[in-house]
Amino acid sequence: MMFDKDRFLSWLDDQAITHNTVEHPAVFRVEEGLDLKATMPGAHSKNLFLKDKKDRLWLVSARQDTQIDLKRLDRVIGSARLSFGNAELMQAVLGLTPGSVTAFGLVNDRDRQVTFVIDRHLWDAEIVNFHPLVNTATTAMGGDAFRRVLDRIGVEPIIVDFDQMVVVSRAGS
């Protein structure tokens, strides 16, 4: 059974992971939520669900103001020609709909089909903000708490410095 927002937030509580969730009108693009984000401390994210020409799946999370050059990123992460994954695939693998893409969706990737790539600035942030599987809320937590979430669901990210377009850390290294 896939996680939805309520089940995910309950799971965070069960894991003793401190978080704070704020409900708000639906936000589909980074620019739409700037006034809300101004009232919430921490690094806010933008998230891309991608597929490469070898049918590998990728989730890229970066600080909202990060420039992501998809034409260069594929070579950096060892992929092959990245493009956006379609809504049906995203729903099937991550339980997410367009506009709700979030690193927290990885909780639904039971078969570990998705490789997670995260921006170094977001990885190092004291507080991170992601949608809790829907775009009508934002969940904030400490960076250490976010890393615990990934650890508990068995995800080892590739950490990329998007300023330099280099891998800082790769899973298992």
CSV table of C-alpha atoms in Angstrom, one decimal:
chain,number,residue,atom,x,y,z
A,1,MET,CA,0.0,0.0,0.0
A,2,MET,CA,1.4,3.4,-1.0
A,3,PHE,CA,1.9,6.2,1.5
A,4,ASP,CA,-0.3,9.2,1.3
A,5,LYS,CA,0.2,12.4,3.2
A,6,ASP,CA,-1.5,11.3,6.4
A,7,ARG,CA,0.2,7.9,6.5
A,8,PHE,CA,3.6,9.5,5.8
A,9,LEU,CA,3.2,12.1,8.6
A,10,SER,CA,2.2,9.3,11.0
A,11,TRP,CA,5.2,7.2,9.9
A,12,LEU,CA,7.5,10.2,10.7
A,13,ASP,CA,5.9,10.4,14.1
A,14,ASP,CA,6.4,6.6,14.6
A,15,GLN,CA,10.0,7.0,13.6
A,16,ALA,CA,10.4,9.8,16.2
A,17,ILE,CA,11.4,12.2,13.4
A,18,THR,CA,10.6,15.8,14.3
A,19,HIS,CA,8.8,17.7,11.6
A,20,ASN,CA,6.4,20.6,11.2
A,21,THR,CA,3.8,20.6,8.4
A,22,VAL,CA,1.9,23.7,7.2
A,23,GLU,CA,-1.2,23.4,5.1
A,24,HIS,CA,-1.6,25.9,2.2
A,25,PRO,CA,-3.3,26.3,-1.2
A,26,ALA,CA,-1.9,24.1,-4.0
A,27,VAL,CA,1.5,25.1,-5.3
A,28,PHE,CA,2.5,23.7,-8.7
A,29,ARG,CA,5.7,25.7,-9.4
A,30,VAL,CA,8.5,27.1,-7.2
A,31,GLU,CA,7.4,30.7,-8.1
A,32,GLU,CA,3.9,30.2,-6.9
A,33,GLY,CA,4.8,29.6,-3.2
A,34,LEU,CA,7.3,32.4,-2.7
A,35,ASP,CA,5.2,34.3,-0.2
A,36,LEU,CA,4.5,31.2,1.8
A,37,LYS,CA,8.1,30.2,1.8
A,38,ALA,CA,9.2,33.6,3.1
A,39,THR,CA,7.4,32.7,6.3
A,40,MET,CA,8.9,29.3,6.7
A,41,PRO,CA,12.6,29.0,7.7
A,42,GLY,CA,15.0,26.7,5.9
A,43,ALA,CA,15.9,25.6,2.4
A,44,HIS,CA,12.9,25.1,0.1
A,45,SER,CA,13.2,22.5,-2.7
A,46,LYS,CA,12.4,22.0,-6.3
A,47,ASN,CA,12.1,18.4,-7.4
A,48,LEU,CA,12.3,16.8,-10.9
A,49,PHE,CA,11.2,13.3,-11.8
A,50,LEU,CA,13.3,12.2,-14.7
A,51,LYS,CA,13.9,9.2,-17.0
A,52,ASP,CA,16.9,8.5,-19.1
A,53,LYS,CA,17.1,6.8,-22.5
A,54,LYS,CA,18.0,3.6,-20.8
A,55,ASP,CA,14.7,3.8,-18.9
A,56,ARG,CA,16.4,4.4,-15.5
A,57,LEU,CA,14.5,6.7,-13.2
A,58,TRP,CA,15.9,9.6,-11.3
A,59,LEU,CA,14.6,12.1,-8.7
A,60,VAL,CA,16.5,15.3,-8.5
A,61,SER,CA,16.0,17.6,-5.5
A,62,ALA,CA,17.7,20.9,-5.3
A,63,ARG,CA,17.3,24.2,-3.4
A,64,GLN,CA,14.6,26.2,-5.1
A,65,ASP,CA,17.0,28.8,-6.5
A,66,THR,CA,19.4,26.2,-8.0
A,67,GLN,CA,20.0,26.2,-11.7
A,68,ILE,CA,19.8,22.6,-13.0
A,69,ASP,CA,21.4,22.0,-16.4
A,70,LEU,CA,19.8,18.7,-17.6
A,71,LYS,CA,22.0,18.7,-20.7
A,72,ARG,CA,25.1,18.4,-18.5
A,73,LEU,CA,23.7,16.6,-15.5
A,74,ASP,CA,23.4,13.2,-17.3
A,75,ARG,CA,27.2,13.0,-17.8
A,76,VAL,CA,27.8,14.1,-14.2
A,77,ILE,CA,25.6,11.4,-12.6
A,78,GLY,CA,26.3,8.6,-15.1
A,79,SER,CA,23.0,8.8,-16.9
A,80,ALA,CA,22.1,8.9,-20.5
A,81,ARG,CA,20.0,11.8,-22.0
A,82,LEU,CA,17.6,12.8,-19.2
A,83,SER,CA,14.0,13.8,-19.9
A,84,PHE,CA,10.9,14.3,-17.7
A,85,GLY,CA,9.2,11.1,-16.6
A,86,ASN,CA,5.5,10.9,-17.4
A,87,ALA,CA,2.7,11.3,-14.8
A,88,GLU,CA,1.6,7.7,-15.0
A,89,LEU,CA,5.0,6.4,-14.3
A,90,MET,CA,5.5,8.8,-11.4
A,91,GLN,CA,2.2,7.8,-9.9
A,92,ALA,CA,3.0,4.1,-10.3
A,93,VAL,CA,6.5,4.3,-8.8
A,94,LEU,CA,6.4,7.2,-6.3
A,95,GLY,CA,2.6,7.6,-5.7
A,96,LEU,CA,2.9,11.3,-6.7
A,97,THR,CA,1.0,13.5,-9.1
A,98,PRO,CA,2.4,16.4,-11.2
A,99,GLY,CA,3.0,19.4,-8.9
A,100,SER,CA,3.6,17.2,-5.9
A,101,VAL,CA,7.0,15.8,-6.8
A,102,THR,CA,9.0,15.5,-3.6
A,103,ALA,CA,11.9,13.6,-2.1
A,104,PHE,CA,9.5,12.2,0.4
A,105,GLY,CA,7.9,10.2,-2.5
A,106,LEU,CA,10.9,7.9,-2.3
A,107,VAL,CA,9.1,6.2,0.7
A,108,ASN,CA,6.8,4.6,-1.9
A,109,ASP,CA,9.6,3.3,-4.2
A,110,ARG,CA,9.7,-0.1,-2.6
A,111,ASP,CA,11.6,-1.7,-5.5
A,112,ARG,CA,14.3,1.1,-5.4
A,113,GLN,CA,13.8,1.9,-9.1
A,114,VAL,CA,14.6,5.6,-8.6
A,115,THR,CA,18.1,7.0,-8.1
A,116,PHE,CA,18.0,10.0,-5.8
A,117,VAL,CA,20.2,13.0,-6.7
A,118,ILE,CA,20.3,15.9,-4.2
A,119,ASP,CA,21.9,19.3,-4.4
A,120,ARG,CA,24.8,19.8,-2.0
A,121,HIS,CA,23.3,23.0,-0.7
A,122,LEU,CA,20.0,21.3,0.1
A,123,TRP,CA,21.8,18.3,1.6
A,124,ASP,CA,23.8,20.6,3.9
A,125,ALA,CA,20.9,22.8,4.9
A,126,GLU,CA,20.0,23.1,8.6
A,127,ILE,CA,16.3,22.9,7.8
A,128,VAL,CA,14.8,21.4,4.6
A,129,ASN,CA,11.2,21.8,3.3
A,130,PHE,CA,9.4,19.4,1.0
A,131,HIS,CA,5.8,18.6,0.1
A,132,PRO,CA,4.5,15.7,2.2
A,133,LEU,CA,3.4,13.8,-1.0
A,134,VAL,CA,0.8,16.5,-1.9
A,135,ASN,CA,1.3,20.1,-3.0
A,136,THR,CA,-1.2,21.5,-0.5
A,137,ALA,CA,1.2,21.3,2.4
A,138,THR,CA,4.9,21.8,3.2
A,139,THR,CA,6.8,19.7,5.7
A,140,ALA,CA,9.9,21.2,7.4
A,141,MET,CA,12.5,19.2,9.3
A,142,GLY,CA,16.1,19.4,10.3
A,143,GLY,CA,18.7,18.3,7.8
A,144,ASP,CA,19.8,15.5,10.1
A,145,ALA,CA,16.1,14.4,10.4
A,146,PHE,CA,15.9,14.3,6.6
A,147,ARG,CA,19.0,12.1,6.4
A,148,ARG,CA,17.4,9.8,8.9
A,149,VAL,CA,14.3,9.5,6.7
A,150,LEU,CA,16.5,8.5,3.8
A,151,ASP,CA,18.4,6.0,5.9
A,152,ARG,CA,15.2,4.4,7.3
A,153,ILE,CA,13.8,3.9,3.8
A,154,GLY,CA,17.1,2.6,2.4
A,155,VAL,CA,18.0,5.4,0.0
A,156,GLU,CA,21.6,6.5,-0.5
A,157,PRO,CA,21.7,9.7,-2.6
A,158,ILE,CA,24.1,11.0,-5.1
A,159,ILE,CA,25.1,14.4,-3.8
A,160,VAL,CA,25.9,16.9,-6.6
A,161,ASP,CA,27.3,20.4,-6.4
A,162,PHE,CA,25.2,22.0,-9.1
A,163,ASP,CA,27.4,25.2,-9.0
A,164,GLN,CA,30.4,23.1,-10.1
A,165,MET,CA,28.5,20.3,-11.8
A,166,VAL,CA,30.4,17.6,-9.9
A,167,VAL,CA,29.4,14.7,-7.7
A,168,VAL,CA,30.4,15.4,-4.1
A,169,SER,CA,29.4,12.0,-2.8
A,170,ARG,CA,28.0,8.9,-4.4
A,171,ALA,CA,26.1,6.1,-2.6
A,172,GLY,CA,28.3,3.6,-1.1
A,173,SER,CA,31.4,5.8,-1.2
